[in-house]
Amino acid sequence: MKSSSLFAHDKPLQPWMWAVLVNRMQVGYFMLILPNVLVQPYMVWIILLAGCLALLNLWVIGKGLEASYQQHETEGWRPFMGSVWMRVLMVPCLVIMLLKLTIVVKGYVGIVHQILFPSVNTGTFIVLMMFAGYYLAKHGMWTVLRFGVIAFLMSAWILVLYGYFLLPPEANYSHLYPIIPLQWPSHWLESLLFVWAAFAGPEYFVVLGPWTGGKPLTKYFLAGHVVSLFEYVYFFFVSLLFFGSPYLKTVDIALIQLVRYIQLPFFERVEMIVVPAYMAPVVLVIALLMLYVYGALRILLKRIRKPPHAGGLFMVFLAVGGYLLIVDRWLWTSEIQRRMWEQLQMVVGGASFALTPALFLVLHAMQSRRRKSEKAQ
Amino acid sequence: MKKRSNSLMIVPMLLMLSGCGSWPVKNSIIEEISPTILLYVDRGADKHLEQATLIPPLREEKKRMITANVRLMKEGRIQLNQKYYREMKSGQLRMLFISKRLAREDLLPIVNTMMLDPEISDRLYLIVVEGDFLAYLNQQVEKQQEMIDFYLYKMLAHYERQGEITVTNLHRFMEAYFSPYADPQMPLFTANGTDLIYEGTALFRDGKMVGEITALDDTLFQILNRPTRFQKSLPLPERGVTLGSLHTETKVTVQPTGDVKIYIEGTGRVEEYQGERDLNQPEAAQQLTRELEAVLEQKAALLVKKLQQLRIDPLRIGERTLGPFSQPYTEEAWKAAWPTMPVHVDVHLRLESLGLLKMKR
């Protein structure tokens, strides 16, 4: 494969793959810790509320993508990539992406360390994850996006596994009562923000217009999101039925704890398979974000005219890998620091998700200004 | 181009791996380790914890018991390890036997230690033992009953599905401990020199054992504890009757007035009768049924009374007060109200094959 094809977009993706991609981008580390944040049964309304708001947001993003790429004469962001404003914009974008990468990688690596290999240090896993991400990213954006389907197939079957906890004696349905809040819930705003941030992820598709082939994708976006919403409610209910709110509060990562309880007649340590299966969506996010980081750096450093090549991507991987190792070593070592990172991602990720529709307005304004200036010439 | 970039990747990878010095994974070669199945904990003298386990769990070597006497739970593991040539692993730990003496104190620190260890499954069975469990284990080993730990595990796994006796695991214990409307329970066994006998159910309040239900009351407790249940046989010696194949449905409701109503509907047959009545007479059979109902009602009422006196609710009656849109009792309100709540038990029996018992006198 030629290295210049990293960002090749001669073939568009099939529309249904976008639904899968949206779904896998939304189910990450935050989904795993969600039950422990929400705890009370009535918080299910918060999930539904945030889900509906995110649905609206996704609708705007989908429509924006359609509008900005449907006409063949405009090529989305491409014409503006050299401008100063664009380069300035890349700085906050890089910060947002690095933060998301930190949460995704470090969160997952933490789980692997805690459950599967407590005697291996977390740095090793970070290196391995980054290596897997590089291997995938090297094949180019098109392959990475198509990997979404594999990530889905590798991790979605876990849903079926949790079905075991829907039936008594493991499920105690009185844990769901009362399902309406009897007094005004105290942390509702924070929880809402958290769920909103958990639904973030599809905002990264804003610049993927060239891979859409100009097809209308809004309904696929929404379909993917509705599936994620279902998964959130499902996982939340399953952990509540099993633990009950007072116990759930004390459990570290309820969903993994649940998997550890399953004992198949022929195989007992199911988490040995389930935890690695979650690696597929994590690698997808790493590869995708790293391509973004590479792209953003090219814009920032004015390298946009030169063809992208794998060597550059590798350098970016080395740098980000080093950054993650530093985070792992010094900046994310205790529970308090973990909370801090999560809070940070909650605010930053949530804000970037909420502000994405505004980007389309900016794009629209820039496009119309360009058209005007072209006409003037 | 592709080949070169691949080799380029592998070199720094290897360097990083070896350089970070992060590759000494704990090895778990099965011939070198000893995954224990059971652990026994007792409170010894001087606040020490006495622990014991059977080694090896595999058959090839001679089985024996080793003990440790320590202050902390996990300290015991180290000491047991040092006494034995193979490293002990707790990944296959299936049963934790706790002495009654220890159970009477606060059990939570010990149970919590088990929770915190990611190697130990939440399915770890918890059992309270009265008597000299060590002597029992020793005797089993001497009698060449070498797989005893495995057999005990199989017994618990069997009854967990069957539901004949109380079986609880780490998760169920903790869930009941944290639940505002429930209290934990554990099976209670007695060990004498030669046998390990199921006695009944040990009842806990806030992680401390406060009481026990034994003998026939335990069967009744099992019936009350589950919404539907199948009991192979229920002997009632004072009436000379054994009920068999008893299928029960238990409905517990808490009235808005604060009255608890327990309704048990049972279908079964009389499998043994040593009384005076001629059960061929439908009237006599009817009378016997009414009498048995009265006996069961009285026993169940006494049992619930006992629970109320102990201020515990292992039957989870408090959960019955909850509705999707209402929570009439908060945790504190329920704990205060439960001990004095009036309880009405209503038993309805439908007995088959009464006429088939032809008693010739």
CSV table of N, CA and C in Angstrom, one decimal, chain A residues 114 119-121 124 127-128 131 134 138 164 170 172 174-175 177-180 182 242-243 246-247 250 257 260-261 263 268-269 314, chain B residues 6 9 12-13 16-17 22-23 25-26 94 115 117-118 120 122-123 169 171-172 174-175 178 180 316 319 322-327:
chain,number,residue,atom,x,y,z
A,114,GLN,N,-6.2,-4.1,36.1
A,114,GLN,CA,-6.8,-4.5,37.3
A,114,GLN,C,-7.4,-5.9,37.3
A,119,SER,N,0.1,-8.1,37.5
A,119,SER,CA,1.5,-8.1,37.7
A,119,SER,C,2.3,-7.4,36.6
A,120,VAL,N,1.6,-7.0,35.5
A,120,VAL,CA,2.3,-6.4,34.4
A,120,VAL,C,2.0,-4.9,34.5
A,121,ASN,N,3.0,-4.0,34.3
A,121,ASN,CA,2.7,-2.6,34.5
A,121,ASN,C,2.0,-2.0,33.3
A,124,THR,N,3.3,-1.1,29.6
A,124,THR,CA,3.4,-2.1,28.6
A,124,THR,C,2.2,-2.2,27.7
A,127,VAL,N,1.9,0.8,25.3
A,127,VAL,CA,2.7,0.6,24.1
A,127,VAL,C,2.1,-0.4,23.2
A,128,LEU,N,1.5,-1.5,23.7
A,128,LEU,CA,0.9,-2.5,22.9
A,128,LEU,C,-0.3,-1.9,22.2
A,131,PHE,N,0.7,0.4,19.4
A,131,PHE,CA,1.2,-0.4,18.3
A,131,PHE,C,0.1,-0.9,17.5
A,134,TYR,N,-1.3,1.9,15.6
A,134,TYR,CA,-0.5,2.3,14.4
A,134,TYR,C,-0.7,1.3,13.3
A,138,LYS,N,-2.0,2.8,9.8
A,138,LYS,CA,-1.1,2.8,8.6
A,138,LYS,C,-1.8,2.4,7.3
A,164,TYR,N,-28.1,-12.8,30.8
A,164,TYR,CA,-28.1,-13.8,31.9
A,164,TYR,C,-28.6,-13.1,33.2
A,170,GLU,N,-30.8,-14.0,39.6
A,170,GLU,CA,-29.7,-13.0,39.6
A,170,GLU,C,-30.3,-11.6,39.6
A,172,ASN,N,-33.0,-8.9,40.6
A,172,ASN,CA,-34.0,-8.5,41.6
A,172,ASN,C,-34.7,-7.3,41.2
A,174,SER,N,-37.0,-5.5,42.3
A,174,SER,CA,-37.4,-4.5,43.2
A,174,SER,C,-36.2,-3.5,43.4
A,175,HIS,N,-35.0,-3.8,42.9
A,175,HIS,CA,-33.9,-2.8,42.9
A,175,HIS,C,-34.3,-1.6,42.0
A,177,TYR,N,-37.1,-0.1,41.9
A,177,TYR,CA,-38.1,0.8,42.5
A,177,TYR,C,-37.4,1.7,43.5
A,178,PRO,N,-37.9,2.9,43.7
A,178,PRO,CA,-38.9,3.6,42.9
A,178,PRO,C,-38.2,4.2,41.7
A,179,ILE,N,-38.9,4.1,40.5
A,179,ILE,CA,-38.2,4.5,39.3
A,179,ILE,C,-38.4,6.0,39.0
A,180,ILE,N,-39.2,6.7,39.8
A,180,ILE,CA,-39.3,8.1,39.7
A,180,ILE,C,-38.6,8.7,40.9
A,182,LEU,N,-38.3,10.6,44.2
A,182,LEU,CA,-39.3,11.1,45.1
A,182,LEU,C,-39.0,12.5,45.7
A,242,PHE,N,-28.8,-6.4,39.3
A,242,PHE,CA,-27.9,-7.3,40.0
A,242,PHE,C,-27.4,-6.8,41.3
A,243,PHE,N,-27.0,-5.5,41.3
A,243,PHE,CA,-26.3,-5.0,42.5
A,243,PHE,C,-27.3,-4.2,43.4
A,246,PRO,N,-27.5,0.8,46.5
A,246,PRO,CA,-26.5,1.0,47.6
A,246,PRO,C,-25.2,0.2,47.3
A,247,TYR,N,-25.3,-1.0,46.8
A,247,TYR,CA,-24.1,-1.8,46.5
A,247,TYR,C,-23.4,-1.3,45.3
A,250,THR,N,-20.6,1.2,45.6
A,250,THR,CA,-19.3,0.8,46.1
A,250,THR,C,-18.5,-0.1,45.1
A,257,GLN,N,-17.4,-6.4,36.7
A,257,GLN,CA,-17.8,-7.2,37.8
A,257,GLN,C,-18.9,-8.2,37.5
A,260,ARG,N,-17.6,-11.1,35.4
A,260,ARG,CA,-16.8,-12.0,36.2
A,260,ARG,C,-17.7,-13.0,37.0
A,261,TYR,N,-19.0,-12.6,37.1
A,261,TYR,CA,-19.9,-13.5,37.9
A,261,TYR,C,-20.4,-14.6,37.0
A,263,GLN,N,-20.6,-17.9,35.0
A,263,GLN,CA,-19.9,-19.1,34.9
A,263,GLN,C,-20.5,-20.0,33.9
A,268,GLU,N,-15.1,-20.8,32.6
A,268,GLU,CA,-15.5,-20.0,33.8
A,268,GLU,C,-15.1,-18.6,33.7
A,269,ARG,N,-13.9,-18.3,33.3
A,269,ARG,CA,-13.4,-16.9,33.4
A,269,ARG,C,-13.7,-16.2,32.1
A,314,PHE,N,4.1,7.6,12.0
A,314,PHE,CA,4.9,6.9,13.0
A,314,PHE,C,5.5,7.8,14.0
B,6,ASN,N,7.6,-2.0,8.7
B,6,ASN,CA,7.3,-3.0,9.7
B,6,ASN,C,8.5,-3.3,10.7
B,9,MET,N,9.1,-0.7,13.1
B,9,MET,CA,8.2,-0.6,14.3
B,9,MET,C,8.6,-1.6,15.4
B,12,PRO,N,11.9,-0.5,18.0
B,12,PRO,CA,11.6,0.3,19.2
B,12,PRO,C,10.6,-0.4,20.1
B,13,MET,N,9.7,-1.2,19.6
B,13,MET,CA,8.8,-2.0,20.5
B,13,MET,C,9.6,-2.8,21.4
B,16,MET,N,11.5,-0.8,23.9
B,16,MET,CA,10.7,-0.3,25.0
B,16,MET,C,10.3,-1.4,26.0
B,17,LEU,N,9.9,-2.5,25.4
B,17,LEU,CA,9.5,-3.6,26.3
B,17,LEU,C,10.6,-4.0,27.3
B,22,SER,N,9.3,-4.3,32.1
B,22,SER,CA,8.0,-4.5,32.5
B,22,SER,C,7.5,-5.9,32.1
B,23,TRP,N,8.3,-6.8,31.8
B,23,TRP,CA,7.8,-8.0,31.3
B,23,TRP,C,7.9,-9.2,32.2
B,25,VAL,N,6.1,-11.1,33.9
B,25,VAL,CA,4.7,-11.5,34.2
B,25,VAL,C,4.8,-12.7,35.2
B,26,LYS,N,3.8,-12.6,36.2
B,26,LYS,CA,3.8,-13.7,37.2
B,26,LYS,C,3.5,-15.0,36.4
B,94,ARG,N,-13.1,-21.6,46.0
B,94,ARG,CA,-14.5,-21.7,45.8
B,94,ARG,C,-15.3,-21.6,47.1
B,115,MET,N,-13.6,-9.7,48.5
B,115,MET,CA,-14.1,-8.9,47.4
B,115,MET,C,-13.0,-8.2,46.6
B,117,ASP,N,-9.9,-8.8,46.2
B,117,ASP,CA,-9.0,-9.6,45.4
B,117,ASP,C,-9.6,-9.9,44.0
B,118,PRO,N,-9.0,-9.3,43.0
B,118,PRO,CA,-9.6,-9.6,41.7
B,118,PRO,C,-9.5,-11.0,41.2
B,120,ILE,N,-10.3,-13.6,43.1
B,120,ILE,CA,-11.3,-14.4,43.7
B,120,ILE,C,-12.7,-14.0,43.1
B,122,ASP,N,-16.7,-13.6,42.6
B,122,ASP,CA,-17.8,-13.3,43.5
B,122,ASP,C,-18.7,-14.5,43.8
B,123,ARG,N,-18.4,-15.6,43.2
B,123,ARG,CA,-19.2,-16.8,43.4
B,123,ARG,C,-18.7,-17.6,44.6
B,169,ASN,N,-23.3,-16.9,48.3
B,169,ASN,CA,-21.9,-16.6,47.8
B,169,ASN,C,-21.6,-15.1,48.2
B,171,HIS,N,-21.2,-12.5,46.4
B,171,HIS,CA,-22.1,-11.4,45.8
B,171,HIS,C,-23.4,-11.3,46.6
B,172,ARG,N,-24.0,-12.4,46.8
B,172,ARG,CA,-25.4,-12.4,47.5
B,172,ARG,C,-25.3,-11.8,48.9
B,174,MET,N,-23.0,-9.7,50.0
B,174,MET,CA,-22.7,-8.3,49.9
B,174,MET,C,-24.0,-7.5,49.5
B,175,GLU,N,-24.7,-8.1,48.5
B,175,GLU,CA,-25.9,-7.4,48.0
B,175,GLU,C,-26.9,-7.2,49.2
B,178,PHE,N,-25.7,-4.6,51.8
B,178,PHE,CA,-25.9,-3.2,51.4
B,178,PHE,C,-27.4,-2.8,51.2
B,180,PRO,N,-31.0,-1.9,51.7
B,180,PRO,CA,-31.7,-1.3,52.9
B,180,PRO,C,-32.8,-2.2,53.4
B,316,ARG,N,-36.6,-10.3,53.0
B,316,ARG,CA,-36.8,-9.2,52.1
B,316,ARG,C,-38.2,-8.7,52.1
B,319,GLU,N,-38.7,-5.1,50.8
B,319,GLU,CA,-38.7,-4.8,49.4
B,319,GLU,C,-40.2,-4.8,48.9
B,322,LEU,N,-42.0,-1.5,48.3
B,322,LEU,CA,-41.6,-0.6,47.3
B,322,LEU,C,-42.5,-0.7,46.1
B,323,GLY,N,-42.8,0.4,45.4
B,323,GLY,CA,-43.6,0.3,44.2
B,323,GLY,C,-42.8,1.2,43.2
B,324,PRO,N,-43.2,1.1,41.9
B,324,PRO,CA,-42.5,1.9,40.9
B,324,PRO,C,-42.6,3.4,41.2
B,325,PHE,N,-43.7,3.8,41.8
B,325,PHE,CA,-43.9,5.2,42.0
B,325,PHE,C,-44.0,5.6,43.5
B,326,SER,N,-43.6,4.6,44.4
B,326,SER,CA,-43.8,5.0,45.8
B,326,SER,C,-42.7,4.2,46.6
B,327,GLN,N,-42.4,4.8,47.7
B,327,GLN,CA,-41.4,4.3,48.7
B,327,GLN,C,-42.0,4.6,50.1
